[in-house]
Amino acid sequence: MKKMIAALAVSALLGVMIASVTNAASSHATIQSTVSFRDKPSTNSKVHHYLRQGEKVTVLEQVNAYWYKVRTSRNSTGYVSSNAKYISLASQNVGGGEKPGNNNSSSQTIEKVIKAGQSYLGTPYQYGANRSSTKVFDCSSFVRRAFMDGAGITLPADSRQQGAYVKKKGTTSSNWKNLKRGDVMFFMSYKGTKASAYNGINKSKATITHTGIYLGDGKVLHTYSKDSGGVRVDSIAGKHWEYRFLFGGSAI
């Protein structure tokens, strides 16, 4: 009898411990705007349905910098974008390799970087611009200045070094649709306006020749020629920017 009571006590204690671990590895969240509820953490995966603004979910894990694993009020489990535009955490106690407790401060910093970059809209382009100048920019000096002004971060001087810097920071993606607002984008040389002009190119070995800041919604903030009018915003989808894209990721 004593052994049975002891076993029951241990079982109860284990149950409490498991419940505590489960609670410690989850967080309640609210959907901020309509977002795809997918079966895998990828924009290429199946969409089960859409979660609407105001819906409550439980965040089970932050899979990486781009995705949360969540459970809905109907007890369905799937994946949603971790972009603050779509989801807001009620607390910051989420399991997994990433620690979204830094999301709010990171998002604020990113917005400062973008605001700083947008303050230079229309600033003329000059190849090889002086890195300390704000009168003219080339692509990498512009990105460098935006992060310096907005986040106090001094990125390397040229786009290739900036690409290496971002890769060392952590997760990158070769699919621009997976990027988050404020991520730095890297591109190869211009070959033409059609997708076919880039067929057969091994992009993993291509040289970075251009960089910009992803704004979300398929837009990039950058500068690339005198004729283009200097610092500007361009759409990516269906343009040579999409075909030239190599990878992108966070510099913060």
GROMACS .gro file of N, CA, C and O in nm, residues 35-147:
model
  452
   35VAL      N    1  -0.432   3.655  -4.173
   35VAL     CA    2  -0.305   3.588  -4.201
   35VAL      C    3  -0.331   3.442  -4.237
   35VAL      O    4  -0.425   3.380  -4.186
   36SER      N    5  -0.249   3.387  -4.325
   36SER     CA    6  -0.261   3.247  -4.366
   36SER      C    7  -0.223   3.154  -4.251
   36SER      O    8  -0.124   3.176  -4.182
   37PHE      N    9  -0.303   3.050  -4.231
   37PHE     CA   10  -0.277   2.946  -4.131
   37PHE      C   11  -0.232   2.823  -4.209
   37PHE      O   12  -0.310   2.758  -4.277
   38ARG      N   13  -0.102   2.791  -4.203
   38ARG     CA   14  -0.042   2.692  -4.292
   38ARG      C   15  -0.004   2.563  -4.219
   38ARG      O   16   0.009   2.561  -4.097
   39ASP      N   17   0.018   2.457  -4.300
   39ASP     CA   18   0.053   2.328  -4.240
   39ASP      C   19   0.203   2.314  -4.216
   39ASP      O   20   0.246   2.226  -4.142
   40LYS      N   21   0.283   2.403  -4.277
   40LYS     CA   22   0.428   2.403  -4.256
   40LYS      C   23   0.478   2.547  -4.250
   40LYS      O   24   0.412   2.638  -4.302
   41PRO      N   25   0.595   2.572  -4.190
   41PRO     CA   26   0.649   2.708  -4.182
   41PRO      C   27   0.714   2.751  -4.313
   41PRO      O   28   0.835   2.769  -4.322
   42SER      N   29   0.632   2.769  -4.416
   42SER     CA   30   0.681   2.808  -4.548
   42SER      C   31   0.566   2.869  -4.627
   42SER      O   32   0.452   2.823  -4.618
   43THR      N   33   0.597   2.972  -4.706
   43THR     CA   34   0.494   3.033  -4.790
   43THR      C   35   0.453   2.942  -4.905
   43THR      O   36   0.355   2.970  -4.974
   44ASN      N   37   0.528   2.835  -4.927
   44ASN     CA   38   0.494   2.739  -5.032
   44ASN      C   39   0.405   2.626  -4.980
   44ASN      O   40   0.362   2.540  -5.057
   45SER      N   41   0.378   2.625  -4.850
   45SER     CA   42   0.300   2.516  -4.792
   45SER      C   43   0.150   2.543  -4.804
   45SER      O   44   0.106   2.653  -4.837
   46LYS      N   45   0.072   2.439  -4.777
   46LYS     CA   46  -0.074   2.446  -4.789
   46LYS      C   47  -0.135   2.542  -4.687
   46LYS      O   48  -0.096   2.544  -4.571
   47VAL      N   49  -0.232   2.621  -4.733
   47VAL     CA   50  -0.307   2.710  -4.645
   47VAL      C   51  -0.434   2.638  -4.600
   47VAL      O   52  -0.520   2.606  -4.683
   48HIS      N   53  -0.445   2.609  -4.470
   48HIS     CA   54  -0.565   2.542  -4.419
   48HIS      C   55  -0.685   2.637  -4.427
   48HIS      O   56  -0.791   2.602  -4.476
   49HIS      N   57  -0.665   2.757  -4.376
   49HIS     CA   58  -0.765   2.862  -4.381
   49HIS      C   59  -0.697   2.992  -4.337
   49HIS      O   60  -0.575   2.995  -4.324
   50TYR      N   61  -0.775   3.096  -4.318
   50TYR     CA   62  -0.719   3.224  -4.277
   50TYR      C   63  -0.766   3.259  -4.136
   50TYR      O   64  -0.883   3.240  -4.102
   51LEU      N   65  -0.674   3.309  -4.057
   51LEU     CA   66  -0.708   3.358  -3.924
   51LEU      C   67  -0.742   3.506  -3.937
   51LEU      O   68  -0.671   3.581  -4.005
   52ARG      N   69  -0.850   3.547  -3.873
   52ARG     CA   70  -0.900   3.683  -3.887
   52ARG      C   71  -0.858   3.773  -3.771
   52ARG      O   72  -0.825   3.725  -3.663
   53GLN      N   73  -0.862   3.901  -3.797
   53GLN     CA   74  -0.827   4.000  -3.694
   53GLN      C   75  -0.910   3.978  -3.568
   53GLN      O   76  -1.032   3.959  -3.575
   54GLY      N   77  -0.843   3.976  -3.453
   54GLY     CA   78  -0.911   3.959  -3.326
   54GLY      C   79  -0.914   3.817  -3.274
   54GLY      O   80  -0.943   3.794  -3.156
   55GLU      N   81  -0.883   3.718  -3.360
   55GLU     CA   82  -0.881   3.579  -3.315
   55GLU      C   83  -0.768   3.557  -3.215
   55GLU      O   84  -0.661   3.614  -3.226
   56LYS      N   85  -0.796   3.470  -3.117
   56LYS     CA   86  -0.697   3.436  -3.015
   56LYS      C   87  -0.632   3.302  -3.050
   56LYS      O   88  -0.700   3.208  -3.092
   57VAL      N   89  -0.502   3.296  -3.033
   57VAL     CA   90  -0.429   3.171  -3.056
   57VAL      C   91  -0.328   3.152  -2.944
   57VAL      O   92  -0.298   3.245  -2.868
   58THR      N   93  -0.278   3.030  -2.934
   58THR     CA   94  -0.169   3.000  -2.841
   58THR      C   95  -0.043   2.974  -2.922
   58THR      O   96  -0.043   2.888  -3.011
   59VAL      N   97   0.061   3.050  -2.895
   59VAL     CA   98   0.188   3.031  -2.964
   59VAL      C   99   0.265   2.921  -2.891
   59VAL      O  100   0.299   2.935  -2.774
   60LEU      N  101   0.289   2.812  -2.960
   60LEU     CA  102   0.357   2.697  -2.900
   60LEU      C  103   0.509   2.706  -2.912
   60LEU      O  104   0.582   2.657  -2.827
   61GLU      N  105   0.553   2.769  -3.023
   61GLU     CA  106   0.697   2.773  -3.049
   61GLU      C  107   0.726   2.877  -3.156
   61GLU      O  108   0.645   2.898  -3.247
   62GLN      N  109   0.839   2.946  -3.145
   62GLN     CA  110   0.887   3.027  -3.255
   62GLN      C  111   0.989   2.943  -3.330
   62GLN      O  112   1.099   2.917  -3.284
   63VAL      N  113   0.949   2.897  -3.449
   63VAL     CA  114   1.029   2.802  -3.527
   63VAL      C  115   1.160   2.865  -3.573
   63VAL      O  116   1.266   2.805  -3.567
   64ASN      N  117   1.150   2.989  -3.622
   64ASN     CA  118   1.266   3.065  -3.665
   64ASN      C  119   1.228   3.212  -3.663
   64ASN      O  120   1.128   3.249  -3.601
   65ALA      N  121   1.304   3.296  -3.730
   65ALA     CA  122   1.277   3.440  -3.726
   65ALA      C  123   1.149   3.479  -3.799
   65ALA      O  124   1.102   3.591  -3.785
   66TYR      N  125   1.090   3.384  -3.874
   66TYR     CA  126   0.978   3.419  -3.961
   66TYR      C  127   0.845   3.353  -3.924
   66TYR      O  128   0.740   3.398  -3.970
   67TRP      N  129   0.848   3.247  -3.843
   67TRP     CA  130   0.727   3.166  -3.822
   67TRP      C  131   0.703   3.130  -3.676
   67TRP      O  132   0.796   3.100  -3.602
   68TYR      N  133   0.572   3.132  -3.639
   68TYR     CA  134   0.526   3.078  -3.512
   68TYR      C  135   0.447   2.950  -3.538
   68TYR      O  136   0.371   2.942  -3.635
   69LYS      N  137   0.464   2.852  -3.451
   69LYS     CA  138   0.375   2.736  -3.448
   69LYS      C  139   0.266   2.770  -3.348
   69LYS      O  140   0.295   2.803  -3.232
   70VAL      N  141   0.138   2.765  -3.390
   70VAL     CA  142   0.029   2.809  -3.304
   70VAL      C  143  -0.082   2.705  -3.297
   70VAL      O  144  -0.095   2.619  -3.384
   71ARG      N  145  -0.163   2.717  -3.192
   71ARG     CA  146  -0.285   2.636  -3.178
   71ARG      C  147  -0.403   2.731  -3.170
   71ARG      O  148  -0.402   2.826  -3.092
   72THR      N  149  -0.505   2.707  -3.252
   72THR     CA  150  -0.622   2.794  -3.256
   72THR      C  151  -0.722   2.756  -3.147
   72THR      O  152  -0.707   2.655  -3.078
   73SER      N  153  -0.827   2.837  -3.134
   73SER     CA  154  -0.931   2.810  -3.035
   73SER      C  155  -1.009   2.683  -3.069
   73SER      O  156  -1.077   2.626  -2.984
   74ARG      N  157  -0.998   2.637  -3.195
   74ARG     CA  158  -1.063   2.512  -3.237
   74ARG      C  159  -0.968   2.393  -3.224
   74ARG      O  160  -0.993   2.285  -3.278
   75ASN      N  161  -0.855   2.418  -3.158
   75ASN     CA  162  -0.756   2.313  -3.128
   75ASN      C  163  -0.683   2.262  -3.252
   75ASN      O  164  -0.633   2.150  -3.254
   76SER      N  165  -0.678   2.344  -3.357
   76SER     CA  166  -0.600   2.310  -3.476
   76SER      C  167  -0.460   2.366  -3.460
   76SER      O  168  -0.442   2.477  -3.408
   77THR      N  169  -0.361   2.290  -3.504
   77THR     CA  170  -0.221   2.334  -3.493
   77THR      C  171  -0.164   2.361  -3.632
   77THR      O  172  -0.185   2.282  -3.725
   78GLY      N  173  -0.095   2.473  -3.645
   78GLY     CA  174  -0.035   2.509  -3.773
   78GLY      C  175   0.064   2.622  -3.755
   78GLY      O  176   0.109   2.649  -3.643
   79TYR      N  177   0.094   2.691  -3.865
   79TYR     CA  178   0.200   2.792  -3.863
   79TYR      C  179   0.150   2.925  -3.921
   79TYR      O  180   0.076   2.927  -4.019
   80VAL      N  181   0.193   3.035  -3.859
   80VAL     CA  182   0.161   3.169  -3.909
   80VAL      C  183   0.288   3.254  -3.907
   80VAL      O  184   0.384   3.225  -3.835
   81SER      N  185   0.285   3.360  -3.986
   81SER     CA  186   0.398   3.454  -3.988
   81SER      C  187   0.416   3.517  -3.850
   81SER      O  188   0.319   3.548  -3.781
   82SER      N  189   0.542   3.537  -3.810
   82SER     CA  190   0.570   3.601  -3.681
   82SER      C  191   0.577   3.753  -3.692
   82SER      O  192   0.605   3.822  -3.594
   83ASN      N  193   0.552   3.805  -3.813
   83ASN     CA  194   0.556   3.949  -3.835
   83ASN      C  195   0.454   4.017  -3.743
   83ASN      O  196   0.337   3.977  -3.737
   84ALA      N  197   0.497   4.122  -3.673
   84ALA     CA  198   0.410   4.193  -3.579
   84ALA      C  199   0.289   4.254  -3.647
   84ALA      O  200   0.191   4.290  -3.582
   85LYS      N  201   0.295   4.266  -3.779
   85LYS     CA  202   0.181   4.316  -3.856
   85LYS      C  203   0.062   4.220  -3.844
   85LYS      O  204  -0.054   4.261  -3.853
   86TYR      N  205   0.091   4.090  -3.824
   86TYR     CA  206  -0.012   3.988  -3.824
   86TYR      C  207  -0.048   3.934  -3.686
   86TYR      O  208  -0.159   3.887  -3.665
   87ILE      N  209   0.046   3.937  -3.593
   87ILE     CA  210   0.021   3.872  -3.464
   87ILE      C  211   0.089   3.950  -3.352
   87ILE      O  212   0.199   4.003  -3.368
   88SER      N  213   0.020   3.958  -3.238
   88SER     CA  214   0.073   4.030  -3.122
   88SER      C  215   0.069   3.938  -3.001
   88SER      O  216  -0.036   3.882  -2.968
   89LEU      N  217   0.183   3.921  -2.936
   89LEU     CA  218   0.192   3.834  -2.820
   89LEU      C  219   0.143   3.905  -2.695
   89LEU      O  220   0.176   4.020  -2.670
   90ALA      N  221   0.064   3.831  -2.615
   90ALA     CA  222   0.017   3.886  -2.487
   90ALA      C  223   0.126   3.878  -2.383
   90ALA      O  224   0.133   3.955  -2.290
   91SER      N  225   0.216   3.778  -2.398
   91SER     CA  226   0.332   3.764  -2.311
   91SER      C  227   0.446   3.713  -2.396
   91SER      O  228   0.427   3.675  -2.510
   92GLN      N  229   0.564   3.711  -2.341
   92GLN     CA  230   0.681   3.678  -2.422
   92GLN      C  231   0.744   3.547  -2.380
   92GLN      O  232   0.864   3.529  -2.387
   93ASN      N  233   0.663   3.450  -2.332
   93ASN     CA  234   0.715   3.325  -2.278
   93ASN      C  235   0.694   3.212  -2.378
   93ASN      O  236   0.609   3.126  -2.359
   94VAL      N  237   0.767   3.213  -2.486
   94VAL     CA  238   0.747   3.116  -2.594
   94VAL      C  239   0.867   3.025  -2.605
   94VAL      O  240   0.981   3.070  -2.601
   95GLY      N  241   0.841   2.893  -2.621
   95GLY     CA  242   0.950   2.797  -2.633
   95GLY      C  243   1.012   2.802  -2.770
   95GLY      O  244   0.961   2.864  -2.862
   96GLY      N  245   1.126   2.730  -2.786
   96GLY     CA  246   1.191   2.724  -2.916
   96GLY      C  247   1.322   2.798  -2.914
   96GLY      O  248   1.359   2.864  -2.818
   97GLY      N  249   1.395   2.790  -3.027
   97GLY     CA  250   1.527   2.849  -3.035
   97GLY      C  251   1.524   3.000  -3.035
   97GLY      O  252   1.615   3.065  -2.985
   98GLU      N  253   1.420   3.060  -3.093
   98GLU     CA  254   1.412   3.205  -3.098
   98GLU      C  255   1.349   3.258  -2.971
   98GLU      O  256   1.269   3.191  -2.906
   99LYS      N  257   1.380   3.380  -2.933
   99LYS     CA  258   1.323   3.443  -2.815
   99LYS      C  259   1.249   3.569  -2.856
   99LYS      O  260   1.308   3.676  -2.866
  100PRO      N  261   1.116   3.556  -2.878
  100PRO     CA  262   1.042   3.671  -2.926
  100PRO      C  263   1.025   3.780  -2.823
  100PRO      O  264   0.961   3.879  -2.849
  101GLY      N  265   1.081   3.766  -2.706
  101GLY     CA  266   1.076   3.872  -2.608
  101GLY      C  267   1.144   3.997  -2.660
  101GLY      O  268   1.120   4.107  -2.614
  102ASN      N  269   1.230   3.978  -2.761
  102ASN     CA  270   1.300   4.091  -2.820
  102ASN      C  271   1.225   4.149  -2.940
  102ASN      O  272   1.270   4.245  -3.001
  103ASN      N  273   1.110   4.088  -2.977
  103ASN     CA  274   1.040   4.129  -3.097
  103ASN      C  275   0.995   4.273  -3.095
  103ASN      O  276   1.005   4.344  -3.194
  104ASN      N  277   0.938   4.317  -2.979
  104ASN     CA  278   0.886   4.453  -2.973
  104ASN      C  279   0.997   4.555  -2.990
  104ASN      O  280   0.984   4.650  -3.068
  105SER      N  281   1.108   4.537  -2.918
  105SER     CA  282   1.218   4.632  -2.929
  105SER      C  283   1.281   4.624  -3.068
  105SER      O  284   1.319   4.727  -3.125
  106SER      N  285   1.290   4.502  -3.124
  106SER     CA  286   1.346   4.487  -3.258
  106SER      C  287   1.257   4.555  -3.361
  106SER      O  288   1.306   4.622  -3.452
  107SER      N  289   1.125   4.538  -3.345
  107SER     CA  290   1.031   4.601  -3.439
  107SER      C  291   1.042   4.752  -3.434
  107SER      O  292   1.037   4.820  -3.537
  108GLN      N  293   1.057   4.806  -3.313
  108GLN     CA  294   1.071   4.951  -3.299
  108GLN      C  295   1.199   4.999  -3.367
  108GLN      O  296   1.200   5.102  -3.434
  109THR      N  297   1.307   4.922  -3.349
  109THR     CA  298   1.434   4.958  -3.411
  109THR      C  299   1.423   4.953  -3.563
  109THR      O  300   1.472   5.042  -3.634
  110ILE      N  301   1.357   4.848  -3.613
  110ILE     CA  302   1.339   4.834  -3.758
  110ILE      C  303   1.262   4.952  -3.814
  110ILE      O  304   1.296   5.006  -3.921
  111GLU      N  305   1.157   4.994  -3.744
  111GLU     CA  306   1.078   5.108  -3.792
  111GLU      C  307   1.162   5.236  -3.793
  111GLU      O  308   1.146   5.321  -3.882
  112LYS      N  309   1.252   5.249  -3.698
  112LYS     CA  310   1.341   5.365  -3.696
  112LYS      C  311   1.437   5.362  -3.815
  112LYS      O  312   1.467   5.466  -3.875
  113VAL      N  313   1.485   5.242  -3.848
  113VAL     CA  314   1.575   5.227  -3.963
  113VAL      C  315   1.501   5.265  -4.091
  113VAL      O  316   1.554   5.340  -4.175
  114ILE      N  317   1.379   5.215  -4.106
  114ILE     CA  318   1.301   5.245  -4.226
  114ILE      C  319   1.267   5.394  -4.234
  114ILE      O  320   1.276   5.455  -4.341
  115LYS      N  321   1.231   5.451  -4.121
  115LYS     CA  322   1.201   5.595  -4.119
  115LYS      C  323   1.324   5.676  -4.159
  115LYS      O  324   1.314   5.774  -4.235
  116ALA      N  325   1.439   5.634  -4.108
  116ALA     CA  326   1.564   5.703  -4.143
  116ALA      C  327   1.591   5.690  -4.292
  116ALA      O  328   1.627   5.788  -4.359
  117GLY      N  329   1.571   5.569  -4.347
  117GLY     CA  330   1.593   5.548  -4.489
  117GLY      C  331   1.498   5.631  -4.575
  117GLY      O  332   1.538   5.692  -4.675
  118GLN      N  333   1.371   5.635  -4.534
  118GLN     CA  334   1.271   5.709  -4.611
  118GLN      C  335   1.294   5.860  -4.606
  118GLN      O  336   1.249   5.932  -4.695
  119SER      N  337   1.364   5.905  -4.505
  119SER     CA  338   1.394   6.049  -4.496
  119SER      C  339   1.489   6.093  -4.607
  119SER      O  340   1.502   6.213  -4.634
  120TYR      N  341   1.553   5.996  -4.672
  120TYR     CA  342   1.647   6.027  -4.781
  120TYR      C  343   1.587   6.002  -4.920
  120TYR      O  344   1.660   6.004  -5.019
  121LEU      N  345   1.457   5.977  -4.927
  121LEU     CA  346   1.393   5.955  -5.057
  121LEU      C  347   1.426   6.071  -5.152
  121LEU      O  348   1.413   6.188  -5.116
  122GLY      N  349   1.468   6.035  -5.273
  122GLY     CA  350   1.503   6.136  -5.372
  122GLY      C  351   1.647   6.182  -5.368
  122GLY      O  352   1.692   6.254  -5.458
  123THR      N  353   1.722   6.140  -5.266
  123THR     CA  354   1.864   6.178  -5.259
  123THR      C  355   1.937   6.118  -5.379
  123THR      O  356   1.923   5.999  -5.407
  124PRO      N  357   2.016   6.197  -5.451
  124PRO     CA  358   2.079   6.151  -5.575
  124PRO      C  359   2.171   6.030  -5.556
  124PRO      O  360   2.230   6.011  -5.450
  125TYR      N  361   2.183   5.953  -5.664
  125TYR     CA  362   2.271   5.836  -5.666
  125TYR      C  363   2.409   5.876  -5.717
  125TYR      O  364   2.422   5.956  -5.810
  126GLN      N  365   2.511   5.818  -5.656
  126GLN     CA  366   2.647   5.833  -5.706
  126GLN      C  367   2.724   5.706  -5.676
  126GLN      O  368   2.738   5.667  -5.560
  127TYR      N  369   2.773   5.641  -5.780
  127TYR     CA  370   2.849   5.518  -5.761
  127TYR      C  371   2.976   5.548  -5.680
  127TYR      O  372   3.047   5.644  -5.707
  128GLY      N  373   3.003   5.464  -5.580
  128GLY     CA  374   3.121   5.483  -5.497
  128GLY      C  375   3.112   5.603  -5.406
  128GLY      O  376   3.214   5.661  -5.368
  129ALA      N  377   2.989   5.642  -5.369
  129ALA     CA  378   2.969   5.760  -5.285
  129ALA      C  379   3.049   5.750  -5.155
  129ALA      O  380   3.068   5.641  -5.099
  130ASN      N  381   3.093   5.865  -5.108
  130ASN     CA  382   3.164   5.873  -4.980
  130ASN      C  383   3.074   5.819  -4.870
  130ASN      O  384   2.959   5.860  -4.856
  131ARG      N  385   3.125   5.728  -4.788
  131ARG     CA  386   3.044   5.662  -4.685
  131ARG      C  387   2.999   5.757  -4.575
  131ARG      O  388   2.906   5.725  -4.501
  132SER      N  389   3.059   5.871  -4.563
  132SER     CA  390   3.018   5.967  -4.460
  132SER      C  391   2.922   6.072  -4.515
  132SER      O  392   2.871   6.155  -4.440
  133SER      N  393   2.895   6.067  -4.645
  133SER     CA  394   2.810   6.168  -4.709
  133SER      C  395   2.662   6.130  -4.701
  133SER      O  396   2.625   6.013  -4.709
  134THR      N  397   2.577   6.231  -4.683
  134THR     CA  398   2.432   6.212  -4.693
  134THR      C  399   2.375   6.294  -4.809
  134THR      O  400   2.254   6.306  -4.823
  135LYS      N  401   2.464   6.349  -4.890
  135LYS     CA  402   2.423   6.429  -5.006
  135LYS      C  403   2.398   6.339  -5.127
  135LYS      O  404   2.315   6.370  -5.213
  136VAL      N  405   2.474   6.231  -5.135
  136VAL     CA  406   2.459   6.132  -5.242
  136VAL      C  407   2.482   5.994  -5.181
  136VAL      O  408   2.547   5.980  -5.078
  137PHE      N  409   2.424   5.891  -5.246
  137PHE     CA  410   2.442   5.753  -5.200
  137PHE      C  411   2.460   5.659  -5.318
  137PHE      O  412   2.408   5.685  -5.427
  138ASP      N  413   2.532   5.549  -5.294
  138ASP     CA  414   2.515   5.432  -5.379
  138ASP      C  415   2.436   5.333  -5.294
  138ASP      O  416   2.397   5.364  -5.181
  139CYS      N  417   2.409   5.214  -5.348
  139CYS     CA  418   2.316   5.123  -5.278
  139CYS      C  419   2.363   5.087  -5.137
  139CYS      O  420   2.286   5.093  -5.041
  140SER      N  421   2.490   5.050  -5.124
  140SER     CA  422   2.538   5.004  -4.994
  140SER      C  423   2.560   5.118  -4.894
  140SER      O  424   2.539   5.101  -4.774
  141SER      N  425   2.599   5.235  -4.943
  141SER     CA  426   2.616   5.348  -4.850
  141SER      C  427   2.481   5.395  -4.798
  141SER      O  428   2.469   5.440  -4.684
  142PHE      N  429   2.376   5.380  -4.882
  142PHE     CA  430   2.242   5.417  -4.837
  142PHE      C  431   2.193   5.323  -4.726
  142PHE      O  432   2.145   5.368  -4.621
  143VAL      N  433   2.205   5.192  -4.749
  143VAL     CA  434   2.163   5.095  -4.647
  143VAL      C  435   2.243   5.116  -4.519
  143VAL      O  436   2.189   5.113  -4.408
  144ARG      N  437   2.371   5.139  -4.535
  144ARG     CA  438   2.459   5.162  -4.420
  144ARG      C  439   2.414   5.284  -4.341
  144ARG      O  440   2.408   5.283  -4.217
  145ARG      N  441   2.379   5.392  -4.411
  145ARG     CA  442   2.336   5.515  -4.345
  145ARG      C  443   2.203   5.496  -4.272
  145ARG      O  444   2.184   5.546  -4.161
  146ALA      N  445   2.109   5.424  -4.334
  146ALA     CA  446   1.979   5.402  -4.271
  146ALA      C  447   1.994   5.328  -4.138
  146ALA      O  448   1.931   5.364  -4.038
  147PHE      N  449   2.079   5.226  -4.136
  147PHE     CA  450   2.100   5.151  -4.012
  147PHE      C  451   2.181   5.231  -3.910
  147PHE      O  452   2.160   5.218  -3.790
   0.00000   0.00000   0.00000
